[in-house]
Coordinates of C-alpha atoms in Angstrom, one line a residue:
X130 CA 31.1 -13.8 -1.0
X131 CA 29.7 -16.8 0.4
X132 CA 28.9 -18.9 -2.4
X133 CA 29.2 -16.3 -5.1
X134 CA 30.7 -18.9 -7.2
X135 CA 27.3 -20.0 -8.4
X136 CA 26.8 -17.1 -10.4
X137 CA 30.4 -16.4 -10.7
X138 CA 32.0 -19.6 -11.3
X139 CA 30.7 -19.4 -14.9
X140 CA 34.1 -19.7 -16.8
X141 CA 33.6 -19.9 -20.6
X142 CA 34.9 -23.7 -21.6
X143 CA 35.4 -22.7 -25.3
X144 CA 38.4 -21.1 -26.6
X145 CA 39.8 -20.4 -30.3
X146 CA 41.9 -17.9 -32.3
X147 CA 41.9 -14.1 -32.0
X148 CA 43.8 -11.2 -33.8
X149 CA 46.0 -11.6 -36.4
X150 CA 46.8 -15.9 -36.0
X151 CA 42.8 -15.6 -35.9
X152 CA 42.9 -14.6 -39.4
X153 CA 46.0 -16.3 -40.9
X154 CA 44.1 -19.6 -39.8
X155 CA 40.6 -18.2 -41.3
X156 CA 42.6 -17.5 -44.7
X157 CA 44.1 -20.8 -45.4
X158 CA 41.0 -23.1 -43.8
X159 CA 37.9 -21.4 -45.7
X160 CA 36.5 -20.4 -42.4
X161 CA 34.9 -17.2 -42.5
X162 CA 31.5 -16.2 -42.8
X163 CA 30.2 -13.4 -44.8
X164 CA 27.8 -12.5 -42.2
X165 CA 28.2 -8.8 -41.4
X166 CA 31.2 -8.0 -39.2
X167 CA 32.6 -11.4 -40.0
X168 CA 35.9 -11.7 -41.4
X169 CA 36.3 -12.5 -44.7
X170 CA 38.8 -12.7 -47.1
X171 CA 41.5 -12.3 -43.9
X172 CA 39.9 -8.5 -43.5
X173 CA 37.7 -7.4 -40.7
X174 CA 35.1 -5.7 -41.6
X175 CA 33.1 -3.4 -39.4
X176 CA 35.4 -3.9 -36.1
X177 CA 34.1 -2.4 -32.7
X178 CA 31.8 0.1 -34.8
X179 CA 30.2 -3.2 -36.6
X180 CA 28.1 -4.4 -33.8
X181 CA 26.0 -1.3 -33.7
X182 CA 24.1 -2.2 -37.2
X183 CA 25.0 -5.9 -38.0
X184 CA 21.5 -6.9 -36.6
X185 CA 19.5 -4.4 -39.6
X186 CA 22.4 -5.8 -42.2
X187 CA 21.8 -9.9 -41.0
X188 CA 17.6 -9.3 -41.5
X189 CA 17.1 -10.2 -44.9
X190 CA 13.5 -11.7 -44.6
X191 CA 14.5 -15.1 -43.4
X192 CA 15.5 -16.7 -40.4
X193 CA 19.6 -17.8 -41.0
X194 CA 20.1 -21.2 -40.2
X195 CA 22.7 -22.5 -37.3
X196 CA 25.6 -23.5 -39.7
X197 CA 25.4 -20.2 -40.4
X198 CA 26.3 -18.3 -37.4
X199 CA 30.0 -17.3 -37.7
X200 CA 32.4 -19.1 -35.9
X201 CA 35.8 -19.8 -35.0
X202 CA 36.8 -23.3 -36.8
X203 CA 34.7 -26.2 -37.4
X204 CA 37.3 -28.7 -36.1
X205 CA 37.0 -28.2 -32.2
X206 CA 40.6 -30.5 -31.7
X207 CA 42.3 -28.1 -34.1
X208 CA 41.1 -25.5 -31.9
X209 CA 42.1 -27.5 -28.8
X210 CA 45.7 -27.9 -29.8
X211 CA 46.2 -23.7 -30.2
X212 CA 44.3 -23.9 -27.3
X213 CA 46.9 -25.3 -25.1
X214 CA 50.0 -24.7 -27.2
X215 CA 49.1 -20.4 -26.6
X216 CA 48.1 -21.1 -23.4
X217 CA 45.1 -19.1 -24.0
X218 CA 43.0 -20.4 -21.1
X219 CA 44.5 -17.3 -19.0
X220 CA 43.1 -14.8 -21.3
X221 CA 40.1 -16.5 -22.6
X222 CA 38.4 -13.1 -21.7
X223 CA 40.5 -11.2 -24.1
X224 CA 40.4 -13.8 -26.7
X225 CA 36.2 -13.4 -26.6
X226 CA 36.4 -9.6 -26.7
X227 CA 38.8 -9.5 -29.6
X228 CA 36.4 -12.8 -31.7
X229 CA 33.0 -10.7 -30.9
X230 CA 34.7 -7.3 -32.6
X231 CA 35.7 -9.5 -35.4
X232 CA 32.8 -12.1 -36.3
X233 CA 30.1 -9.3 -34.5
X234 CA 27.9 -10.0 -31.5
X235 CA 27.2 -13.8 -31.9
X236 CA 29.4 -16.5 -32.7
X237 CA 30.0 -20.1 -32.3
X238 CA 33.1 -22.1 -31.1
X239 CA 33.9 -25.9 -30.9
X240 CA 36.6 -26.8 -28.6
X241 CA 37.8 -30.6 -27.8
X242 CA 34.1 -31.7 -27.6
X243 CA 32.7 -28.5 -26.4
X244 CA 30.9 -26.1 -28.3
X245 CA 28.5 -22.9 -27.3
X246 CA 27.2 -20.2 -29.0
X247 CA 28.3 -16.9 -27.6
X248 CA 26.1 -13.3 -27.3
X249 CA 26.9 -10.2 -25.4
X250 CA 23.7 -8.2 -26.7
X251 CA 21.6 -7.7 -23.8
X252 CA 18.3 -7.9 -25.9
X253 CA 19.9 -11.6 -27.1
X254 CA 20.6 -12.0 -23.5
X255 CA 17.0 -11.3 -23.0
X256 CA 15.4 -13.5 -25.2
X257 CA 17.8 -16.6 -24.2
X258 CA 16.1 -16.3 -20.4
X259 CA 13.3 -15.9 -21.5
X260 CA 13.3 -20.1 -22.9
X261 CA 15.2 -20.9 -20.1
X262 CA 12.5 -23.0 -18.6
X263 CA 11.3 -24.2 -14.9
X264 CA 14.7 -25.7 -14.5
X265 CA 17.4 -23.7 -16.0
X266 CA 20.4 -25.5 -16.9
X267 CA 24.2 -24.0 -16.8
X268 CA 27.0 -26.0 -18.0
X269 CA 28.2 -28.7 -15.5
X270 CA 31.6 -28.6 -14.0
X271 CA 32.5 -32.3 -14.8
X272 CA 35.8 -32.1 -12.9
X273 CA 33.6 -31.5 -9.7
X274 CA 30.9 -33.7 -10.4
X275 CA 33.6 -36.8 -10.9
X276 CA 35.0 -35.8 -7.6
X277 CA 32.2 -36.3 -5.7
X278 CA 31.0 -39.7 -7.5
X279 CA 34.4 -41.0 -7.3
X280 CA 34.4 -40.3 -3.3
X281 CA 31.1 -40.9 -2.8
X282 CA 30.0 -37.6 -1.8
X283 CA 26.7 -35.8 -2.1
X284 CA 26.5 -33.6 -4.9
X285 CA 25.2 -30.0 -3.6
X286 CA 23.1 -27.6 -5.2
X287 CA 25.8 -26.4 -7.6
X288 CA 26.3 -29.2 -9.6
X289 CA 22.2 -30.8 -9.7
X290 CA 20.1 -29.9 -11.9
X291 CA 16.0 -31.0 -12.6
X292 CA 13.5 -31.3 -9.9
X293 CA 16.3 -32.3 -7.4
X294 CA 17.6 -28.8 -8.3
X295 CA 14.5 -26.9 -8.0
X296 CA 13.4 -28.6 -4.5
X297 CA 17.0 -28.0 -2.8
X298 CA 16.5 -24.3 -4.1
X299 CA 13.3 -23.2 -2.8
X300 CA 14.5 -24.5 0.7
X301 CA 18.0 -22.8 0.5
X302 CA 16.1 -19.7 -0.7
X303 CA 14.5 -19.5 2.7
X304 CA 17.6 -19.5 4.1
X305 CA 19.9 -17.1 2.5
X306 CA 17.9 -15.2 -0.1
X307 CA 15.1 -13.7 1.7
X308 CA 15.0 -10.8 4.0
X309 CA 14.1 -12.5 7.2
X310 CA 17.9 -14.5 6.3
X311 CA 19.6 -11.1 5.5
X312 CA 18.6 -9.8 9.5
X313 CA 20.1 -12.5 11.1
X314 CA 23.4 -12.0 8.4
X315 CA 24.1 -8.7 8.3
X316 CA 25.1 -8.0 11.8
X317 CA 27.8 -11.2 12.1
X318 CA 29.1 -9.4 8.5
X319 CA 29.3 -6.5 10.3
X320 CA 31.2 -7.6 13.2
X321 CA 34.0 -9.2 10.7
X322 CA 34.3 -6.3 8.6
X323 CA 35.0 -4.1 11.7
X324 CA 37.5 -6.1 13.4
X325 CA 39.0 -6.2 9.5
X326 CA 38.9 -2.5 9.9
X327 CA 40.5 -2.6 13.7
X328 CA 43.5 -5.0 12.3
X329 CA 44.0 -2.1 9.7
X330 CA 44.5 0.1 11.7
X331 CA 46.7 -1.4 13.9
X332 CA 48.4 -2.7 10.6
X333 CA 49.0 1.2 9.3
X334 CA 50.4 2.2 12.7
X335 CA 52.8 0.1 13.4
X336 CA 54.4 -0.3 10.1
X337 CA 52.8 2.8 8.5
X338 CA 54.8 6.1 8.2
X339 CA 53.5 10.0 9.4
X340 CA 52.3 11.2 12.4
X341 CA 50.4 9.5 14.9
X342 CA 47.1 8.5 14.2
X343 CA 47.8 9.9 10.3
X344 CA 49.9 7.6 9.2
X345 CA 49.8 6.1 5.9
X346 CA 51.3 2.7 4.4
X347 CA 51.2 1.3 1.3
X348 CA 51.1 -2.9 0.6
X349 CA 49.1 -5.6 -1.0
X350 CA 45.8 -6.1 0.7
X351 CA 45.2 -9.5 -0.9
X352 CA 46.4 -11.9 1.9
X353 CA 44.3 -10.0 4.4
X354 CA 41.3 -10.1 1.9
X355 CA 41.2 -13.6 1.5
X356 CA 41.4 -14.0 5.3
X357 CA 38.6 -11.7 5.5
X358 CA 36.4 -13.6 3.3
X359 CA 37.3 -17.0 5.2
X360 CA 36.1 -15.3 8.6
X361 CA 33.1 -14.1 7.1
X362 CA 32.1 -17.3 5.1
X363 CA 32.5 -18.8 8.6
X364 CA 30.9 -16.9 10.6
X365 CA 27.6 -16.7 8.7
X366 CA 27.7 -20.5 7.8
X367 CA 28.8 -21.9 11.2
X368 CA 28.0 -19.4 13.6
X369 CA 31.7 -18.9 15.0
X370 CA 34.5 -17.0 14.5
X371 CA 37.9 -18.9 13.6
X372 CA 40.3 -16.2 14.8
X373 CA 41.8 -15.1 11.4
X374 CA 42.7 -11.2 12.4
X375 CA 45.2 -12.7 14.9
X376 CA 49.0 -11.9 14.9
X377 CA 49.3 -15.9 13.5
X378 CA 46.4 -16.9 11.6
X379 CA 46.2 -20.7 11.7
X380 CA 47.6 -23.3 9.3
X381 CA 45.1 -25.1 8.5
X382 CA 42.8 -22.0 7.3
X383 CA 45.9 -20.9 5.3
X384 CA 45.8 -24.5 3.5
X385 CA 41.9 -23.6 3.2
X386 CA 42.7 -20.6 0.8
X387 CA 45.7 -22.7 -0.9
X388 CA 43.3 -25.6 -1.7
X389 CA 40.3 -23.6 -2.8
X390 CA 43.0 -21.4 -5.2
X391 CA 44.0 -25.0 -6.5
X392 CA 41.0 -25.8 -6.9
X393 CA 40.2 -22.8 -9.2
X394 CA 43.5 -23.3 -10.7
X395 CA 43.3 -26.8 -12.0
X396 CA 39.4 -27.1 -13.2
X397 CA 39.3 -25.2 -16.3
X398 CA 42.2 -28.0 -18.0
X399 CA 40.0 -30.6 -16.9
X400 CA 37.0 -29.3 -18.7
X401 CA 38.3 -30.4 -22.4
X402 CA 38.9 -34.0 -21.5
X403 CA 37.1 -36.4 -19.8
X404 CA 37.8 -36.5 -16.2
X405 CA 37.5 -40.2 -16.0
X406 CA 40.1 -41.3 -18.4
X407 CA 42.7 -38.8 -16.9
X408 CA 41.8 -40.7 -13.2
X409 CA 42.7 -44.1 -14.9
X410 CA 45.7 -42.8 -16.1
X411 CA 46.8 -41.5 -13.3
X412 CA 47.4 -38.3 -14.6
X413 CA 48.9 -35.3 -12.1
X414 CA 46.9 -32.7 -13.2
X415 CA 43.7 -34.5 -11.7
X416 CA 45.7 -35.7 -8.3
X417 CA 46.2 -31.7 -7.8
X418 CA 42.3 -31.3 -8.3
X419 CA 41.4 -34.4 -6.3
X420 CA 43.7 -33.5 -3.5
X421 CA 42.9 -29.9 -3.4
X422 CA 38.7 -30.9 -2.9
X423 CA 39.6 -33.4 -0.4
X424 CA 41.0 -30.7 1.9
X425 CA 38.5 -28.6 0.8
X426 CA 35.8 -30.9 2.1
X427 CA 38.0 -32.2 5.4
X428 CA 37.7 -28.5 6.3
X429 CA 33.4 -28.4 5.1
X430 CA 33.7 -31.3 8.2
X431 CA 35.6 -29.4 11.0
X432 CA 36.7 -26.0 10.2
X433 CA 38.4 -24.9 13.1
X434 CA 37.5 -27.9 15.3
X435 CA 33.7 -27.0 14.4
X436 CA 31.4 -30.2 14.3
X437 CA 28.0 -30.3 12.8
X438 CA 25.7 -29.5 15.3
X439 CA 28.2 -25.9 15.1
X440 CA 26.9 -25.8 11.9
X441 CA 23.0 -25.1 12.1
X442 CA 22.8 -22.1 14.2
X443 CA 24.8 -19.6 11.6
X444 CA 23.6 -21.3 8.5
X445 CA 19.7 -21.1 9.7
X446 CA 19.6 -24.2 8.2
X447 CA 17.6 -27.6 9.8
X448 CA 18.4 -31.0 9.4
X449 CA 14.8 -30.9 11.0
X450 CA 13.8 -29.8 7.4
X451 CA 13.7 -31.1 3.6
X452 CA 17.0 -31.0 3.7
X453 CA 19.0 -34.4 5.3
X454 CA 22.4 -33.8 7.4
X455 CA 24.3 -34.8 4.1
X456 CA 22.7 -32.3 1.8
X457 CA 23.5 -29.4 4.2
X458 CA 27.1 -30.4 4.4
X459 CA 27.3 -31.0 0.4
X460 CA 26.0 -27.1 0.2
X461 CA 28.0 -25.8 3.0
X462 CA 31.0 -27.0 1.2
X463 CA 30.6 -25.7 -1.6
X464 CA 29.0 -22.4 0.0
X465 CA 32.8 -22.1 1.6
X466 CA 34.2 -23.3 -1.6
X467 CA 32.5 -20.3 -3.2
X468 CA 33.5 -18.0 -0.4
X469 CA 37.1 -16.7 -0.4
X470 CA 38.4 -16.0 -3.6
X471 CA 35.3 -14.1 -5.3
X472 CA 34.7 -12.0 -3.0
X473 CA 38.0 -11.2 -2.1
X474 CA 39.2 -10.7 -5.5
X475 CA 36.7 -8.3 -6.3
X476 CA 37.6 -6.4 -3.4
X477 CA 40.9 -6.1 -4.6
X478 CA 39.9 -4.8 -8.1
X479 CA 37.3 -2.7 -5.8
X480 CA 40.1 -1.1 -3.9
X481 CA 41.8 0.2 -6.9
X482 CA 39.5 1.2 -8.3
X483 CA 38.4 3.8 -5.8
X484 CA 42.2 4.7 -5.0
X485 CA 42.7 5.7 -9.1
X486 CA 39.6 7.9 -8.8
X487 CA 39.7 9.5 -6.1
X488 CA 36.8 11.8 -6.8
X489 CA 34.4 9.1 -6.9
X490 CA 36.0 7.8 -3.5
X491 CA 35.0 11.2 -2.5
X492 CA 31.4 10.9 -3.3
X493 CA 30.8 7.1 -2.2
X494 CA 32.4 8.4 1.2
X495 CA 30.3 11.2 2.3
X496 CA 27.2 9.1 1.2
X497 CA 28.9 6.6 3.7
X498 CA 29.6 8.6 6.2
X499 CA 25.9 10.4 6.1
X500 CA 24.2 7.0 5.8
X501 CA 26.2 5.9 8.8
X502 CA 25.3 8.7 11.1
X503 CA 21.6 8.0 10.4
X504 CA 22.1 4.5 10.9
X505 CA 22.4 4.5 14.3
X506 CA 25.2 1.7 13.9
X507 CA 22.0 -0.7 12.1
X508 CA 24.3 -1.8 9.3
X509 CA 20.9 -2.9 7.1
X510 CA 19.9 1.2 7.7
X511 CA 23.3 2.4 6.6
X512 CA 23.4 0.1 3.5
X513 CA 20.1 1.4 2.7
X514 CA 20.9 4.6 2.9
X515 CA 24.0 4.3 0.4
X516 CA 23.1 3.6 -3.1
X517 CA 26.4 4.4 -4.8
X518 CA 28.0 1.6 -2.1
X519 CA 26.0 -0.8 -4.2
X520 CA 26.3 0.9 -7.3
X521 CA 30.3 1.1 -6.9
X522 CA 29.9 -3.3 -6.2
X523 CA 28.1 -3.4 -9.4
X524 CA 30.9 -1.0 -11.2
X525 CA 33.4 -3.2 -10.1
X526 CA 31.5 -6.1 -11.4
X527 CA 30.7 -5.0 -14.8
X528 CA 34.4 -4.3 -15.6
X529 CA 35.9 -7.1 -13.5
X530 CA 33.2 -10.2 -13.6
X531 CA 34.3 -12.9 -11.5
X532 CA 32.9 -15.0 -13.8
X533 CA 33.1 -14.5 -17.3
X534 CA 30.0 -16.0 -18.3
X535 CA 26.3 -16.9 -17.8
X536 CA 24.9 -20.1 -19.6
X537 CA 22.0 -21.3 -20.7
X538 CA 20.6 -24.2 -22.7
X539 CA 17.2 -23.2 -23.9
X540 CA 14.3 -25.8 -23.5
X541 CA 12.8 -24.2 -26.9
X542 CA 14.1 -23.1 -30.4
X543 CA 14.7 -19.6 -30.2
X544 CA 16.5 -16.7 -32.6
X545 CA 19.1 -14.7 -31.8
X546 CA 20.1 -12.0 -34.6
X547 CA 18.3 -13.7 -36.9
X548 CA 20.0 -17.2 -36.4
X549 CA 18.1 -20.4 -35.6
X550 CA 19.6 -21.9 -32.2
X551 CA 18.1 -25.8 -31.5
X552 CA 17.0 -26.8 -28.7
X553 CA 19.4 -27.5 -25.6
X554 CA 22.5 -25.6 -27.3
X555 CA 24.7 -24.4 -24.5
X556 CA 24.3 -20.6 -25.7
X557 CA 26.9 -18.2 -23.3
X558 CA 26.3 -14.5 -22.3
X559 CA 30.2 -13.3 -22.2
X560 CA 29.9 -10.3 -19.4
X561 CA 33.8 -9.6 -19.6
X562 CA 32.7 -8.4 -23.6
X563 CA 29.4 -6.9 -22.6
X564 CA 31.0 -4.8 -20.0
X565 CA 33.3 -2.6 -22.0
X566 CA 31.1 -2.4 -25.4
X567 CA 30.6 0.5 -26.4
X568 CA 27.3 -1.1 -28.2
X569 CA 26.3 -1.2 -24.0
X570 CA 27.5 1.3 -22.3
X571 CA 28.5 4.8 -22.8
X572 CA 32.3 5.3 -22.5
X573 CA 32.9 1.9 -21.2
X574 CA 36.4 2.1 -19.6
X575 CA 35.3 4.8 -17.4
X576 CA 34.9 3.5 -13.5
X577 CA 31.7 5.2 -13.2
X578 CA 29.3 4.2 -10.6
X579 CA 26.7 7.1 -10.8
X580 CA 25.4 5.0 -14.4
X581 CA 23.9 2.4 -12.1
X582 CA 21.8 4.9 -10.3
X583 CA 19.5 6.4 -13.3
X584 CA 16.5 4.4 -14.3
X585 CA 17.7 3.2 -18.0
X586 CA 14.4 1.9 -20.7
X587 CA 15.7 0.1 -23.5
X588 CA 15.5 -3.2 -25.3
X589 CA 17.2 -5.7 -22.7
X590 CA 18.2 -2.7 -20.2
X591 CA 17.7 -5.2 -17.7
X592 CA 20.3 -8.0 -18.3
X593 CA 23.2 -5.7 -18.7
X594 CA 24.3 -6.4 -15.1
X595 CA 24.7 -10.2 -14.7
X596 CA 27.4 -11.1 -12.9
X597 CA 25.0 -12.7 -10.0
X598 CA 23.5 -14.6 -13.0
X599 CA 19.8 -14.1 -13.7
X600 CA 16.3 -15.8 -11.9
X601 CA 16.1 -18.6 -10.0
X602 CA 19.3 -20.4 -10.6
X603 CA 21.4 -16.6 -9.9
X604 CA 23.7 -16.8 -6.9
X605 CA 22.1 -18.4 -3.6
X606 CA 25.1 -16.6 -2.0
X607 CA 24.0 -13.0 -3.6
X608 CA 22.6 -10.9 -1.0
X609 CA 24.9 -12.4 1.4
X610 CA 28.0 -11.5 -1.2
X611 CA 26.5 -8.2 -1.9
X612 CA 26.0 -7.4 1.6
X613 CA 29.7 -8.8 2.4
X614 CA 31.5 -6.6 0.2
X615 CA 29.5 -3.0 1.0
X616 CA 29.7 -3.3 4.4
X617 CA 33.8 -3.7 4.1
X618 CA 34.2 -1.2 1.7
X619 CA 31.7 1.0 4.3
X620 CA 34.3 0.4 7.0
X621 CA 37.1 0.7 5.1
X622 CA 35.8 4.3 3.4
X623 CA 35.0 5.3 6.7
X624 CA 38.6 5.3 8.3
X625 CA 40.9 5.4 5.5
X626 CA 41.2 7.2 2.2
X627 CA 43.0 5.3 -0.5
X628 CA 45.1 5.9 -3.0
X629 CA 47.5 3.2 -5.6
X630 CA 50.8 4.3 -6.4
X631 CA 50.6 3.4 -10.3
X632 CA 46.7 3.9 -12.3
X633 CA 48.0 2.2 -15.1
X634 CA 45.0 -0.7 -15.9
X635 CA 45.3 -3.7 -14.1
X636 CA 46.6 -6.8 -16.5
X637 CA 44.0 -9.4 -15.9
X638 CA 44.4 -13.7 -16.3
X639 CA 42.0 -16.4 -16.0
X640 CA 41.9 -19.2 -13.9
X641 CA 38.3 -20.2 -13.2
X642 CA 38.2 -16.9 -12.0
X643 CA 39.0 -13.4 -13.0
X644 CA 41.8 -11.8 -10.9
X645 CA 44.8 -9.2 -11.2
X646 CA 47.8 -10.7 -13.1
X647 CA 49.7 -9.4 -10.1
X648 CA 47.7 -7.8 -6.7
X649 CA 48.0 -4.4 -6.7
X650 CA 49.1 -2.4 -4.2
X651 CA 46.8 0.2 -1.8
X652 CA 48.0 3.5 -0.2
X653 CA 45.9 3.5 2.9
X654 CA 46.1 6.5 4.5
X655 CA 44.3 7.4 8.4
X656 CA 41.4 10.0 8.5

């Protein structure tokens, strides 16, 4: 993905109690709320079957006031402290799932000096866009933001938000969101994700075991992934390749992917104390952020031994236009920022996937293959004609968000099962939670893309696929990542069949990212 962290960089910066400390700490603090599917008296009521009716229980004729929303603790440095000691911030996903089947499908949560309210209804999700105003706001990222004042860099569209915001958009729109941008894209994706393909294939016959042009091997994918989604990022952005499918990828892009999983790594800490005082004291935890950005933007200024002027011709960007020489290279920056790990961690959960159900592999690949005969190697032609390509991205997506929320802070007073929510609260859709309710979707844990194909009616149908964010602050990387992932997958489908040697679930942790606890290995066996 080239820049899918705008959507997808949406970590949830609250965190609490769940399961069974949840409720020993609710018992002897007075916490709990009577509302319905809250816990009280230590005793869940309701669980996963309480989300389906709390909305008719919670009605009573009156709008609830915002104290009353069921929450987690009321002292946010309480919560901070379990925080940290459990080390919870790797399964702040789990932790979310676990509070929403306990307190039902809204709650509030204070952490350090953080709090949200959190919803996975997609009718609540509904009604918080709809307030969101001309110039939606998501929560900022104050580790990055200090970076950049403290170095004196240009902030890029990620981290603005306002009129500045909205005028940097509708020019980077033009570049990378329309159609006219996705002709010029598609075929340099293309040509990366067929020399991927090519290095496979040499890959499973040299080290791979059967006969000749048969052979199969099985090994973790991730490194190569990664390097894929440098060489793509690059390619689109500056217009060159940087040679990553070679026998010896370079150094310095391998310190790339090291400072951008650093990066990742180290913000979520940050985002409970203020960034500031931990730079006056020196502390190691923001030299390992500081450092890893600074390398991050050394290679924004000459990846490869590109300069500048390299820059314009891939991006379709002018420094002839609204946008000065310094803005381009602030978004650029973090476009490549945004460009490695989500996409090629959702790649890896995407590879899996298809290798534990093979019969779906089955399906997606003669679609593929069909589309691709069509085509007449036009790689926007084949695309189009493979819906469940797109449908299996979304799949992977809904049960393996990169991000795991989307926020908001409304510009209005609005009501969310039957709560009153002021003004500018930061209010979170949790998608991790959203994606396996069974309040959502029918049988939930079931990889099924065919769901995404069928035109669904519904209160909120809409929002229950989010993980590109929503309007016009949703990822201005999206067709691009979209685009990057099908056509790999494509490739790969095309000239391998896959298969994993365990289907057990995938354990999951958190950095600012989701990702596999451990990568899994692929079976990649040759048509």
């Amino acid at each position: 993905c080239v820049m899918c962290a705008s959507a997808c960089l949406r970590m949830s910066v609250v965190q609490g109690m769940s399961g069974s400390r949840f409720v020993a700490f609710a018992q002897q603090k007075g916490l709990c709320m009577t509302a319905a599917g809250a816990v009280v008296d230590g005793n869940v009521e309701g669980g996963k079957g309480a989300l389906k009716d709390v909305r008719k229980r919670d009605v009573d004729g009156r709008v609830r006031s915002f104290e009353e929303i069921p929450h987690t603790g009321r002292n946010g440095w309480i919560n901070l402290v379990k925080f940290w000691r459990e080390n919870r911030f790797q399964q702040l996903h789990k932790h979310m799932e676990q509070t929403f089947n306990a307190l039902g499908p809204i709650y509030r949560e204070t952490v350090g000096t953080l709090s949200s309210v959190n919803i996975l209804l997609p009718s609540d999700i509904s009604e918080l866009f709809k307030s969101e105003g001309l110039h939606p706001r998501r929560m900022t990222l104050q580790p990055w933001a200090t970076h950049r004042e403290i170095r004196n860099h240009r902030k890029g569209l990620f981290l603005k938000n306002g009129e500045e915001w909205r005028s940097d958009r509708l020019q980077l729109n033009k570049e990378v969101m329309l159609s006219e941008a996705m002709k010029r894209f598609l075929p340099l994706l293309d040509d990366v994700a067929k020399d991927f393909c090519r290095m496979l294939q040499g890959k499973v016959e040299r080290d791979g075991r059967g006969k000749e042009s048969k052979s199969t091997l099985t090994f973790d994918p991730s490194p190569d992934l990664f390097r894929f989604a440098l060489e793509a990022s690059c390619h689109v952005i500056y217009g060159e390749r940087i040679g990553l499918f070679s026998s010896s990828p370079s150094l310095e892009s391998q310190k790339f992917i090291w400072a951008v999983e650093r990066m990742l790594t180290t913000t979520p800490p940050l985002l409970y104390i203020p960034p500031r005082l931990l730079v006056q004291v020196g502390a190691s935890l923001w030299t390992q952020h500081a450092t890893a950005w600074d390398h991050i933007f050394s290679h924004g200024k000459d990846p490869e031994g590109l300069s500048a002027p390299d820059i314009l011709p891939g991006s379709g960007v002018s420094d002839q236009g609204p946008l000065s020489l310094d803005l381009i290279k602030a978004n650029i920056t973090e476009l490549m920022a945004g460009g490695v790990d989500t996409t090629a961690v959702p790649l890896q959960f995407a590879l899996f996937e298809l290798g534990r159900n093979p019969e779906v592999q089955d399906m997606v690949r003669q679609q593929v293959r069909t589309s691709w005969a069509q085509a007449g190697g036009d790689p926007r032609k084949a695309l189009q004609g493979a819906p469940l390509l797109k449908a299996t991205v979304k799949e992977v997506l809904r049960l393996y968000p990169v991000g795991i929320t989307v926020q908001r802070y409304p510009v209005t007073d609005i009501v969310l099962q039957n709560y009153h929510i002021p003004a500018g609260t930061m209010v979170q859709a949790c998608l991790y939670p959203m994606g396996r309710s069974t309040q959502v979707f029918e049988d939930p844990l079931r990889f099924d893309p065919g769901r995404w194909l069928g035109s669904r009616r519904g209160d909120g149908a809409g929002f229950r696929s989010l993980s590109f964010g929503f309007g016009a602050r949703q990822c201005v990387g999206r067709r691009i990542a979209e685009n990057e992932m099908q056509l790999l997958l494509m490739h790969i489908l095309l000239n391998f069949r896959l298969s994993v040697p365990s289907s057990d679930d995938l354990k999951t942790n958190l950095t600012l990212i989701l990702q596999p606890e451990t990568p899994p290995k692929i079976t990649f066996s040759q048509l």
